[in-house]
CSV table of N, CA, C and O in Angstrom, one decimal:
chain,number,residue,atom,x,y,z
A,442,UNK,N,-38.8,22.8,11.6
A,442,UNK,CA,-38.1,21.7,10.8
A,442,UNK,C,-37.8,22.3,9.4
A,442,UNK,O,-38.6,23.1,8.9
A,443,UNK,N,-36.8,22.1,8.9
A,443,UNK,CA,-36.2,22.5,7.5
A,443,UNK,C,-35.6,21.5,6.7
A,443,UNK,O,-34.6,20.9,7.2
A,444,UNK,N,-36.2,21.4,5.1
A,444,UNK,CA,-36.2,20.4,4.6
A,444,UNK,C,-34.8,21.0,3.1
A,444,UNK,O,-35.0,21.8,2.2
A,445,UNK,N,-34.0,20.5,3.3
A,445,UNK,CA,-33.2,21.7,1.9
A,445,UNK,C,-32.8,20.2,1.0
A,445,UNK,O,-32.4,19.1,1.4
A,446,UNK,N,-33.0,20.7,-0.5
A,446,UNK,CA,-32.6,19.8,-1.3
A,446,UNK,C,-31.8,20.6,-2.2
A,446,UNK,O,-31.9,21.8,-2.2
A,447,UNK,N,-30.8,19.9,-3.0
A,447,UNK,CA,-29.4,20.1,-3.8
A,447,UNK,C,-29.0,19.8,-5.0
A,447,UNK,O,-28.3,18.8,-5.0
A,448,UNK,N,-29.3,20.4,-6.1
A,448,UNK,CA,-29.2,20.1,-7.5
A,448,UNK,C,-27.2,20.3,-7.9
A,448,UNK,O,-26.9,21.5,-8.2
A,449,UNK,N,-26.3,19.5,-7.9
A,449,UNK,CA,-25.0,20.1,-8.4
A,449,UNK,C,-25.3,19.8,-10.0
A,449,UNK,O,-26.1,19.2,-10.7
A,450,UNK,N,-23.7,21.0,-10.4
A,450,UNK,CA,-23.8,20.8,-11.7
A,450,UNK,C,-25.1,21.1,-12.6
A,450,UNK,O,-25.5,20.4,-13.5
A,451,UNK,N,-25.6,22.1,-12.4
A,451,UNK,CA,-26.8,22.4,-13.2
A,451,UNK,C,-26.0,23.5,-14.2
A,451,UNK,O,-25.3,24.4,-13.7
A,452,UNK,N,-26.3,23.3,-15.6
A,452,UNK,CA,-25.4,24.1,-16.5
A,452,UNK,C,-26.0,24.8,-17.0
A,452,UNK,O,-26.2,24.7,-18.2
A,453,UNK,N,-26.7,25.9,-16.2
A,453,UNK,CA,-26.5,27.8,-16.1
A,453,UNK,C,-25.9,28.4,-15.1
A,453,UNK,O,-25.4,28.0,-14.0
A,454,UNK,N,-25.9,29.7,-16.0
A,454,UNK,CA,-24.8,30.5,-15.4
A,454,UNK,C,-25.3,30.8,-14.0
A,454,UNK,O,-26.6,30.8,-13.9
A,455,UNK,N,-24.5,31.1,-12.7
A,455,UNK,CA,-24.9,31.7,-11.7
A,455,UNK,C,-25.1,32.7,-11.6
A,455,UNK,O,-25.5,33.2,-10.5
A,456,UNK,N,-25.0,33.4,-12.5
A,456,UNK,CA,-25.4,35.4,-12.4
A,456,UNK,C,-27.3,35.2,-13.3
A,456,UNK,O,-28.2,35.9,-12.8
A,457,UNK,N,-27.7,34.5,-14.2
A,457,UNK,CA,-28.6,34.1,-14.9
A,457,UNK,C,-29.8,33.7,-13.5
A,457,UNK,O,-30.8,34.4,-13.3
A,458,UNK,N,-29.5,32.3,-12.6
A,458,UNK,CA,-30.0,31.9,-11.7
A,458,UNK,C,-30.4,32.9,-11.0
A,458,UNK,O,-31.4,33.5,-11.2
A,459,UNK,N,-29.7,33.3,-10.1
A,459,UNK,CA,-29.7,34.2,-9.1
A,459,UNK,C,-31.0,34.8,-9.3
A,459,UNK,O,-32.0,34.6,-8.6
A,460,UNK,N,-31.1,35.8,-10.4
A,460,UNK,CA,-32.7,36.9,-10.7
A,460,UNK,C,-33.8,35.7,-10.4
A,460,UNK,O,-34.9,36.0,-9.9
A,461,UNK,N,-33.5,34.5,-10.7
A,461,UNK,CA,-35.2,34.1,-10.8
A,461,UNK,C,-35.1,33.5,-9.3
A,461,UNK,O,-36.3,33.5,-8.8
A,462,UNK,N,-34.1,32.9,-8.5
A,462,UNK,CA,-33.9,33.0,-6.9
A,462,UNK,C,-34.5,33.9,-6.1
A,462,UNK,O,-35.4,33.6,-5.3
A,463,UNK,N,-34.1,34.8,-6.4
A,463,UNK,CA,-34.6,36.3,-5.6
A,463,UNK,C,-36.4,36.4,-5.7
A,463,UNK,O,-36.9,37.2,-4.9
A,464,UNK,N,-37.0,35.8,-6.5
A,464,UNK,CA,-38.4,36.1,-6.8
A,464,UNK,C,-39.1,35.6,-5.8
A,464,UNK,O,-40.0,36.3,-5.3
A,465,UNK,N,-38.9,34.0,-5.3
A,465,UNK,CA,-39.2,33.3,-4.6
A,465,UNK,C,-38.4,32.8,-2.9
A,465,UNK,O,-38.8,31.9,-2.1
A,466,UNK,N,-37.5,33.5,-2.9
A,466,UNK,CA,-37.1,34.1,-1.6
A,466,UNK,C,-38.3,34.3,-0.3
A,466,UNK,O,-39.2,35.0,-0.9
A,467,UNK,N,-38.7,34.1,0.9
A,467,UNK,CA,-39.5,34.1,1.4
A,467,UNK,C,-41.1,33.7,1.3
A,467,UNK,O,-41.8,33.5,2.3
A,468,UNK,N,-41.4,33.6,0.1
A,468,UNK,CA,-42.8,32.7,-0.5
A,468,UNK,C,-43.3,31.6,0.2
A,468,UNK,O,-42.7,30.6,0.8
A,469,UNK,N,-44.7,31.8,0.1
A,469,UNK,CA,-45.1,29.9,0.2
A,469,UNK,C,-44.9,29.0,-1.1
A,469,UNK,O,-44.7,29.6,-2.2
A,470,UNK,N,-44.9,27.6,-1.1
A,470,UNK,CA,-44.4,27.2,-1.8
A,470,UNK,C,-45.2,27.0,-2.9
A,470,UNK,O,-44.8,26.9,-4.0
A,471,UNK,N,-46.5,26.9,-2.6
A,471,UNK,CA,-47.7,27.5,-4.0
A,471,UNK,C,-47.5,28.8,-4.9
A,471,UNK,O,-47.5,28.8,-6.1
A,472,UNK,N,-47.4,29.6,-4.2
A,472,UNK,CA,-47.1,30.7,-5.0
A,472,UNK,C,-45.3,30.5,-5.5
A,472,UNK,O,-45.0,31.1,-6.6
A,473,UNK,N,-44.7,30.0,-5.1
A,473,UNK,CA,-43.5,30.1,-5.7
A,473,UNK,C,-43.4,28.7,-7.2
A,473,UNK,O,-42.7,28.2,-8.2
A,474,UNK,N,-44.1,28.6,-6.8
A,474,UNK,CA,-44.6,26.8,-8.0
A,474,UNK,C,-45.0,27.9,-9.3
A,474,UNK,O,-44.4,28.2,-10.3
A,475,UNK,N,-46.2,28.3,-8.7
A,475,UNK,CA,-46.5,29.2,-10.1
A,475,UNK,C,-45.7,30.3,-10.6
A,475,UNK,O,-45.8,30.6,-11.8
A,476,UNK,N,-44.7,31.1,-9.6
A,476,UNK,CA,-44.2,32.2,-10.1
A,476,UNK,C,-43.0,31.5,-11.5
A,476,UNK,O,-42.6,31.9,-12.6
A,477,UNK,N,-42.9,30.2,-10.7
A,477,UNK,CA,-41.1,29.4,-11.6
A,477,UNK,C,-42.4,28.8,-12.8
A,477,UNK,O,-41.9,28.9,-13.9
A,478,UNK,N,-43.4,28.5,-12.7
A,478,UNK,CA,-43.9,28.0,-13.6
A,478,UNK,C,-44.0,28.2,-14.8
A,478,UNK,O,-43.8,27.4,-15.7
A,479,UNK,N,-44.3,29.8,-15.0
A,479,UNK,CA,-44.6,31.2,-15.7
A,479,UNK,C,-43.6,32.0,-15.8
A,479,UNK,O,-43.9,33.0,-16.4
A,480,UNK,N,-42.1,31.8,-15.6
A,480,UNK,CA,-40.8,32.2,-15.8
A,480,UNK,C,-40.1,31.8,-17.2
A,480,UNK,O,-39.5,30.7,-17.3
A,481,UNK,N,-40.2,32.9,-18.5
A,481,UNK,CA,-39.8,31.6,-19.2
A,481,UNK,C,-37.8,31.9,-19.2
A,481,UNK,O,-37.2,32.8,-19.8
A,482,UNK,N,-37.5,31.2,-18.8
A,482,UNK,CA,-36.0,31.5,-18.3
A,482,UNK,C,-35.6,29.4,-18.3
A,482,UNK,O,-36.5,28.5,-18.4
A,483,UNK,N,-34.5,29.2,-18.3
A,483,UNK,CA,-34.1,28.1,-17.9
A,483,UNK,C,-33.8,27.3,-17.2
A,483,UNK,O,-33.9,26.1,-17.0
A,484,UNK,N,-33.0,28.6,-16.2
A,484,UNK,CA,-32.6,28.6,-14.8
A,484,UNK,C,-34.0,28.6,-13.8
A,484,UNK,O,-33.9,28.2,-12.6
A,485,UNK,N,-35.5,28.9,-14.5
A,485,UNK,CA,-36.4,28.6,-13.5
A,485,UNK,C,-36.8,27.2,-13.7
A,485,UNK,O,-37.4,26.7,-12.7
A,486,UNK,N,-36.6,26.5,-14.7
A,486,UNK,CA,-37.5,24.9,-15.1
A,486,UNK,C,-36.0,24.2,-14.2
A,486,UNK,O,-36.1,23.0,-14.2
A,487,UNK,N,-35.2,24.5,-13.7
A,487,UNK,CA,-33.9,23.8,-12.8
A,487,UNK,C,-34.8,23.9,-11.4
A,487,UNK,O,-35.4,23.1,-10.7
A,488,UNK,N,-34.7,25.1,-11.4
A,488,UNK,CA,-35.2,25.8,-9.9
A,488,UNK,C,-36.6,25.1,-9.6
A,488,UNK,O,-37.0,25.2,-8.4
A,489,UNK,N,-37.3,24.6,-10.4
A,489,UNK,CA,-38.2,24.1,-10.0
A,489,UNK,C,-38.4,22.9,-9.9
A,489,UNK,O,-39.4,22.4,-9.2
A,490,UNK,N,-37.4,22.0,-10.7
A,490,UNK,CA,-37.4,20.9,-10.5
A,490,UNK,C,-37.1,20.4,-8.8
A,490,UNK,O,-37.8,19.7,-8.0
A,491,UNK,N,-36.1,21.2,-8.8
A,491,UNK,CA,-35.3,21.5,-7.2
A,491,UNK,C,-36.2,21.5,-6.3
A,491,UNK,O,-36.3,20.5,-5.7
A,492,UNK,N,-37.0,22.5,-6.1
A,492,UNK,CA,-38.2,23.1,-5.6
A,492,UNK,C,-39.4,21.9,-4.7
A,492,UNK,O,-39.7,21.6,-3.5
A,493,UNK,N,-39.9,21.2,-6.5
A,493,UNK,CA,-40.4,20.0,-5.9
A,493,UNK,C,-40.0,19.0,-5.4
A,493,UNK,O,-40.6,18.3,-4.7
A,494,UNK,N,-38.5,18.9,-5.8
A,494,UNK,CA,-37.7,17.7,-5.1
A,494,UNK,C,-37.9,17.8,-3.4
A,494,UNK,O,-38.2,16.8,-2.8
A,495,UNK,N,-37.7,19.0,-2.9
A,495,UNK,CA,-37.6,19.4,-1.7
A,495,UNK,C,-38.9,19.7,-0.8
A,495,UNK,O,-38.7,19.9,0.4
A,496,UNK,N,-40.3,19.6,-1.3
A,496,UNK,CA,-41.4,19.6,-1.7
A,496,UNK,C,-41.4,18.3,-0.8
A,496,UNK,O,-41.5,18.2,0.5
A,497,UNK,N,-41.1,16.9,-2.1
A,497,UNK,CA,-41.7,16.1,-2.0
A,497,UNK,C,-40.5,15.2,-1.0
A,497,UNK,O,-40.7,14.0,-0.7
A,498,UNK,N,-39.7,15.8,-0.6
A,498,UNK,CA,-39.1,15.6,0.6
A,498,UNK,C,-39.8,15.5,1.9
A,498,UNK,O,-40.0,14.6,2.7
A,499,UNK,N,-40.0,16.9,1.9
A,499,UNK,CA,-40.7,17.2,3.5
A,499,UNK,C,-41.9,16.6,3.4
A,499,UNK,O,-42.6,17.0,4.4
A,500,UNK,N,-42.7,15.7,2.5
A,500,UNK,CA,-44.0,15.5,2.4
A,500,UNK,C,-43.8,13.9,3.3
A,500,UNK,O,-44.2,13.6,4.4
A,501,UNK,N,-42.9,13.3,2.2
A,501,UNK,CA,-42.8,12.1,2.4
A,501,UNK,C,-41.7,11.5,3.4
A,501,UNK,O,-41.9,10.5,4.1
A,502,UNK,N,-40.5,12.4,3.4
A,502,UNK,CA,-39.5,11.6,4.2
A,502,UNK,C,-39.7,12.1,5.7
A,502,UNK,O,-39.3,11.4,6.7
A,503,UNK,N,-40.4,13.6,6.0
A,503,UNK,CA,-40.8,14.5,7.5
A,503,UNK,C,-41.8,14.5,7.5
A,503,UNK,O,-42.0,15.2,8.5
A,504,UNK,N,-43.5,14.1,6.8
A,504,UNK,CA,-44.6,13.9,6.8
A,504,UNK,C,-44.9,15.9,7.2
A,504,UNK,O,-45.8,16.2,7.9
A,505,UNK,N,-44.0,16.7,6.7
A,505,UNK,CA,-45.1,17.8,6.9
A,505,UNK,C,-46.3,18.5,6.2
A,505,UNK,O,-46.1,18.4,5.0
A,506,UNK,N,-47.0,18.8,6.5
A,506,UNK,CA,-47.9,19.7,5.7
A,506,UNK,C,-47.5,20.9,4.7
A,506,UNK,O,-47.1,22.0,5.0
A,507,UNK,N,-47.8,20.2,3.3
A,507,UNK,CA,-47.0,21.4,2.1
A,507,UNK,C,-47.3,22.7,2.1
A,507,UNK,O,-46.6,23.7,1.8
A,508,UNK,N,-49.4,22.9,2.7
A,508,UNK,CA,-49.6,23.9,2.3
A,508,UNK,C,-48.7,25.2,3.3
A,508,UNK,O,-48.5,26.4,3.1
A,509,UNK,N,-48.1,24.2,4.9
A,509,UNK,CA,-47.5,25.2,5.5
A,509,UNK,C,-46.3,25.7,5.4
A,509,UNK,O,-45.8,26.4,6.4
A,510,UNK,N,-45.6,25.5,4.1
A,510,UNK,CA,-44.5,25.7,4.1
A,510,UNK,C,-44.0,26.9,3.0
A,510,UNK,O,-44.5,27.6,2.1
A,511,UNK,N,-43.0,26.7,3.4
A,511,UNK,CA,-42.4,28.7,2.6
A,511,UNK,C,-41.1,28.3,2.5
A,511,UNK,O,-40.5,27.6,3.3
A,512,UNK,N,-40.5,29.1,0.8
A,512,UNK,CA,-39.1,29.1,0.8
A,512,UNK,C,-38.1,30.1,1.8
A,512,UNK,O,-37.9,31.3,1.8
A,513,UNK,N,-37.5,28.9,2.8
A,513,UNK,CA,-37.0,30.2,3.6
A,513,UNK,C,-35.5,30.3,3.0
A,513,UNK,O,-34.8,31.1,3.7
A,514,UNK,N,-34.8,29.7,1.8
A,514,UNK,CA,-33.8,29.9,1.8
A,514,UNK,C,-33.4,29.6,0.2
A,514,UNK,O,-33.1,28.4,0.0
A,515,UNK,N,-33.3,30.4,-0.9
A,515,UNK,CA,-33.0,29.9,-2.0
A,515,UNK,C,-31.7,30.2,-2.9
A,515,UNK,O,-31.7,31.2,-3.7
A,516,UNK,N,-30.0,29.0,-2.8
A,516,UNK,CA,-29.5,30.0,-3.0
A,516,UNK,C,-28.5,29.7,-4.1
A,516,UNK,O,-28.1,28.6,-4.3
A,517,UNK,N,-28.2,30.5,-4.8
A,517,UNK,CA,-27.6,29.8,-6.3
A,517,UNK,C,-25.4,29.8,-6.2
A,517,UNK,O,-24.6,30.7,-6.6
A,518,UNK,N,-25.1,29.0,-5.8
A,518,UNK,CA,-23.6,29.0,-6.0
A,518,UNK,C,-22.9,28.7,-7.7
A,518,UNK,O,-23.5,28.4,-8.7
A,519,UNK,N,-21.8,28.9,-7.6
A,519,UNK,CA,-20.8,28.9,-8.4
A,519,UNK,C,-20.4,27.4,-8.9
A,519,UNK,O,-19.5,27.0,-8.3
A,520,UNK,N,-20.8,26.5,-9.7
A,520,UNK,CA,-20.0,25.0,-9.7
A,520,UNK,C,-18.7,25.6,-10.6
A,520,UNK,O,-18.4,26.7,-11.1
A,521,UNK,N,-17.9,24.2,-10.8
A,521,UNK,CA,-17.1,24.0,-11.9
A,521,UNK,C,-17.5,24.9,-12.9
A,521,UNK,O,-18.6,25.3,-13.3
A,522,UNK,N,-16.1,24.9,-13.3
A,522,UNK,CA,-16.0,25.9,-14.9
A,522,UNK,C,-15.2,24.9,-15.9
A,522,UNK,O,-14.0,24.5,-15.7
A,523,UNK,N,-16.4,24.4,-17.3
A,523,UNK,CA,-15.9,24.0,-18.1
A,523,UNK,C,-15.4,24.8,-19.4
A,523,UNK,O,-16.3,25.3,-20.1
A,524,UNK,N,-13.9,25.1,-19.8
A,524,UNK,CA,-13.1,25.7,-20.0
A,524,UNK,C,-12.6,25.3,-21.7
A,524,UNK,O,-11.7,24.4,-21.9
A,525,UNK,N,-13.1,25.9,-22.7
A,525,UNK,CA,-13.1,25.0,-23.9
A,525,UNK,C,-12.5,26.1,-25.0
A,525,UNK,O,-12.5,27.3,-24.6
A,526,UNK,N,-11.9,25.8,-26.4
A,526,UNK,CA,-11.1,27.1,-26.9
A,526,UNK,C,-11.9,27.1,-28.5
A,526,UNK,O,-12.8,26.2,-28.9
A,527,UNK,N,-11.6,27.9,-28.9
A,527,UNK,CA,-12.7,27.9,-30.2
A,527,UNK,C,-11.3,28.6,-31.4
A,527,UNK,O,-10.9,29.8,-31.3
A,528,UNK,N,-11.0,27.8,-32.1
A,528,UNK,CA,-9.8,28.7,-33.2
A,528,UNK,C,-10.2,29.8,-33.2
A,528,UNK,O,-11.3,30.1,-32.7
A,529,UNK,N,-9.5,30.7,-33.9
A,529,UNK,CA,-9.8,32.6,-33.7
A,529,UNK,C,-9.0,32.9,-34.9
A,529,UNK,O,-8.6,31.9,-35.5
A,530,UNK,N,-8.6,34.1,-35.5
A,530,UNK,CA,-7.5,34.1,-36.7
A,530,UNK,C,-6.7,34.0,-36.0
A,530,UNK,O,-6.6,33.8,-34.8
A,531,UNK,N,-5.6,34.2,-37.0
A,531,UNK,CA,-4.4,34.2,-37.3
A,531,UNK,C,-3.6,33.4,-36.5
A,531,UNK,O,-2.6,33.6,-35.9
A,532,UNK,N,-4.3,32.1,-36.5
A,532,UNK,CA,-4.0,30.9,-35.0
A,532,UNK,C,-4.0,31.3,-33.9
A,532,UNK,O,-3.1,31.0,-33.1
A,533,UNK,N,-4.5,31.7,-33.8
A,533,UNK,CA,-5.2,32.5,-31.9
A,533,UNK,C,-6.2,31.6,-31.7
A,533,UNK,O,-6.9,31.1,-32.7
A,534,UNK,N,-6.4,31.3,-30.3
A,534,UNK,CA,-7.4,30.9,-29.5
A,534,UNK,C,-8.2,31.5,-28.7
A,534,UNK,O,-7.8,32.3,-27.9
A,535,UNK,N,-9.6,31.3,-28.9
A,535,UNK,CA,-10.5,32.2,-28.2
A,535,UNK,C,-11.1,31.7,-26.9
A,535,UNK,O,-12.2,32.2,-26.9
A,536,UNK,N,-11.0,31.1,-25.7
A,536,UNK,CA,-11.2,31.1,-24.7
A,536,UNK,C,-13.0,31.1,-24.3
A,536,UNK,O,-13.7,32.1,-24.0
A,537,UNK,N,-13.4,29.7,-24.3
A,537,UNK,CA,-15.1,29.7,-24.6
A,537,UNK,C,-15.4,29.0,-22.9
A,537,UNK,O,-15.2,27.8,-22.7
A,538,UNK,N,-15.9,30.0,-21.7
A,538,UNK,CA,-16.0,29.4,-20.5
A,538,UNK,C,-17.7,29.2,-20.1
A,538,UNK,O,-18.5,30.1,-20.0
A,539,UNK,N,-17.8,28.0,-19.9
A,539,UNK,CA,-19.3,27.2,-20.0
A,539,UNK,C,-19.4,26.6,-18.5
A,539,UNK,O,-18.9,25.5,-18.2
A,540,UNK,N,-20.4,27.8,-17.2
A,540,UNK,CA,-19.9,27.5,-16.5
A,540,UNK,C,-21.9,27.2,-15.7
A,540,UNK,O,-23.1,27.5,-16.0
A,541,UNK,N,-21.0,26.2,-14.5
A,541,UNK,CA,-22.1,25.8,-13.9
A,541,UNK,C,-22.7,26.2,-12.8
A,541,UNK,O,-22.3,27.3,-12.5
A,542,UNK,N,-23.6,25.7,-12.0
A,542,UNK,CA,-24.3,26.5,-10.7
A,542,UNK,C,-24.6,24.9,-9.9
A,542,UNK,O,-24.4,23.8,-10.4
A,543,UNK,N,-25.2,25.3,-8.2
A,543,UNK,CA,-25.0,24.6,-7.6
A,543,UNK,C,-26.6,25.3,-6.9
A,543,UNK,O,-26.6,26.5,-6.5
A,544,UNK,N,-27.7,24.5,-6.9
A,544,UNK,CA,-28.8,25.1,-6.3
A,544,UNK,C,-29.2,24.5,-5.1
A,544,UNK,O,-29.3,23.2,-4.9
A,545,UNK,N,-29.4,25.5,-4.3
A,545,UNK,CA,-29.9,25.0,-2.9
A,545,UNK,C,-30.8,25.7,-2.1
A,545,UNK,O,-30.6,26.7,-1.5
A,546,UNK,N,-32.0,24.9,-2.2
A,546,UNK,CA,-33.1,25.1,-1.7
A,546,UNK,C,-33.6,24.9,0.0
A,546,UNK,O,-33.2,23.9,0.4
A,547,UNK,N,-34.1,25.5,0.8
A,547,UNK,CA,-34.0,25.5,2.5
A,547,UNK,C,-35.5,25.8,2.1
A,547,UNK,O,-35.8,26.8,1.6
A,548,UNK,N,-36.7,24.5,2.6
A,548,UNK,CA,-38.0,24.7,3.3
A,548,UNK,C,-38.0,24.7,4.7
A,548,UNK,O,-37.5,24.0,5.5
A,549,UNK,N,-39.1,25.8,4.7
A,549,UNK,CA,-38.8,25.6,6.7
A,549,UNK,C,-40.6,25.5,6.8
A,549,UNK,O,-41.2,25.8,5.8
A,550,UNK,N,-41.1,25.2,7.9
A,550,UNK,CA,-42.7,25.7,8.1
A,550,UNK,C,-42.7,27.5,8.3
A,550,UNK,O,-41.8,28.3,8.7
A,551,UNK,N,-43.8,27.7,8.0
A,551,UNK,CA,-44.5,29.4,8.6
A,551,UNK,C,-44.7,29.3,10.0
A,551,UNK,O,-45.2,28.4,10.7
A,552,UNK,N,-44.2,30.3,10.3
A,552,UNK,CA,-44.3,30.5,12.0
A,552,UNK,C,-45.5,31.3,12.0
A,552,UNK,O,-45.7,32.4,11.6
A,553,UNK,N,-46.4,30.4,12.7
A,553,UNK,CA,-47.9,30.6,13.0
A,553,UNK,C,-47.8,32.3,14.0
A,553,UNK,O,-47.0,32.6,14.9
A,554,UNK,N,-49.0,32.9,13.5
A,554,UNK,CA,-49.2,34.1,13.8
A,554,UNK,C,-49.0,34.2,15.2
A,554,UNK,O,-48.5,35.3,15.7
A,555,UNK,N,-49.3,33.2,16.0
A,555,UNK,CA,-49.5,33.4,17.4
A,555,UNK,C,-48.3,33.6,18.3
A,555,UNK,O,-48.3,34.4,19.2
A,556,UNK,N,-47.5,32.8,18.1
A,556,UNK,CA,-46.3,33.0,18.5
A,556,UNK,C,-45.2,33.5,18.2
A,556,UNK,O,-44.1,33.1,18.5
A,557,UNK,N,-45.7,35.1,17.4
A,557,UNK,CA,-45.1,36.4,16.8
A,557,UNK,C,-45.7,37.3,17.6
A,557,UNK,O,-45.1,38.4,17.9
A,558,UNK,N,-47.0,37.0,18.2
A,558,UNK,CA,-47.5,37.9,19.4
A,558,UNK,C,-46.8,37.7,20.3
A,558,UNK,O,-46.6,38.7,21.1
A,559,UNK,N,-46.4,36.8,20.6
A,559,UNK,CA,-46.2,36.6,21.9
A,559,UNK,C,-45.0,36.6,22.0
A,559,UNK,O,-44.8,36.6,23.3
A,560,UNK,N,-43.7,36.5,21.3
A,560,UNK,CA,-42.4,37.2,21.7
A,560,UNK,C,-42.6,38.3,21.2
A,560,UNK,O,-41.4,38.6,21.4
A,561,UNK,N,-43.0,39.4,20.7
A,561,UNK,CA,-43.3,40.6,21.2
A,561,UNK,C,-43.8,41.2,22.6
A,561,UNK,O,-43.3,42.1,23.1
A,562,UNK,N,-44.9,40.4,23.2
A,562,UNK,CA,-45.3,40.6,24.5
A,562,UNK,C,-44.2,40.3,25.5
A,562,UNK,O,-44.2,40.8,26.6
A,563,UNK,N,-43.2,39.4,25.1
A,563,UNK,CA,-42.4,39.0,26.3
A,563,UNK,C,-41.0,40.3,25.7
A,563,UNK,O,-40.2,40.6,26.6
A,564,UNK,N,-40.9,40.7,25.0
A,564,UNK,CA,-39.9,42.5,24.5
A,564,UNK,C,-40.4,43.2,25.1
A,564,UNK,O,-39.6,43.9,25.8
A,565,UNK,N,-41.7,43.4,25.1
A,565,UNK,CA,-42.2,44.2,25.6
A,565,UNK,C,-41.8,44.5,26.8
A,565,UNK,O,-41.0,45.4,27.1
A,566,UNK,N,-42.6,43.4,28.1
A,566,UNK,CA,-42.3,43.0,29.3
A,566,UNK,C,-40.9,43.3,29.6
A,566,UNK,O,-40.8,43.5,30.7
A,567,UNK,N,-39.6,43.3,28.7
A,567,UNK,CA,-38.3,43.3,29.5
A,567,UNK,C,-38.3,44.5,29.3
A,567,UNK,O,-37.8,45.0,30.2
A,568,UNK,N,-38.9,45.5,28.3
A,568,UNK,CA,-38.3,46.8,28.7
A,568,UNK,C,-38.4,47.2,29.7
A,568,UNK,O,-37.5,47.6,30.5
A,569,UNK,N,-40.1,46.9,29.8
A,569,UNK,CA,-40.6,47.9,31.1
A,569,UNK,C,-40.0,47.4,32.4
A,569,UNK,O,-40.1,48.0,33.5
A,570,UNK,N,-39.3,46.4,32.1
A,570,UNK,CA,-38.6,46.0,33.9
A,570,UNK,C,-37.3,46.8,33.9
A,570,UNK,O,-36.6,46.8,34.9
C-alpha cells in the first residue's frame, strides 16, 4: 500500500529542495523525521511538514503501522513562476524571478525480509531449469 501526500505552491526554489530530497530518499520514516529535523535549510521545515502530513495519512485514513514504513518516493517539481521587475538605471528593468516547487511525497510499507528470500529462491529455480 502507498500513501503519497502533495504540498503545491511551496515558495522554494526547486534546485534548493531537491539536495534535502535526496537525503531521505529510501529511509524509514523515523530516521527521515530526524534527518529534516536537523536540516537547517527551509526547504526541509516544507518537506517535513509534507512528510507528516503523509505520516498521519497512512496512520489514520489506511490504519498502517508508521514504524513500518519508508520514504519510497520523494520528489521535488517545478511550480509557477512569479515574475516581478525591480527599476535598474538608466530606466532599465531588472527581471526578479521568485519561483515555486511542488512536493511529493510516496510512503509505501518495508518489504519484510522474508519475501526477498524467497523471490530469489524462485530466480534461482528458473535458471537451473
Amino acid at each position: 500500500m502507498e500513501v503519497k501526500s502533495i504540498t503545491k505552491h511551496a515558495r522554494v526554489s526547486p534546485k534548493k529542495a531537491r539536495d534535502v530530497t535526496r537525503e531521505i530518499q529510501g529511509l524509514p520514516v523515523s530516521v527521515a523525521l530526524d534527518i529534516l529535523t536537523f536540516t537547517p535549510k527551509k526547504a526541509a521545515q516544507l518537506i517535513n511538514k509534507t512528510l507528516k502530513t503523509a505520516i498521519a495519512d497512512a496512520e489514520n485514513n489506511f490504519s498502517l503501522d508508521v514504524d513500518n514504513l519508508i520514504v519510497k518516493e520523494a520528489v521535488i517539481g517545478a511550480g509557477p513562476t512569479m515574475k516581478r521587475h525591480k527599476p535598474r538605471a538608466r530606466g532599465s528593468a531588472g527581471a526578479i524571478i521568485k519561483r515555486t516547487s511542488h512536493i511529493f511525497i510516496t510512503l509505501a510499507e518495508a518489504p519484510e525480509e522474508g519475501a526477498k528470500k524467497s523471490k530469489r529462491i524462485n530466480v534461482s529455480k528458473k535458471a537451473e531449469a
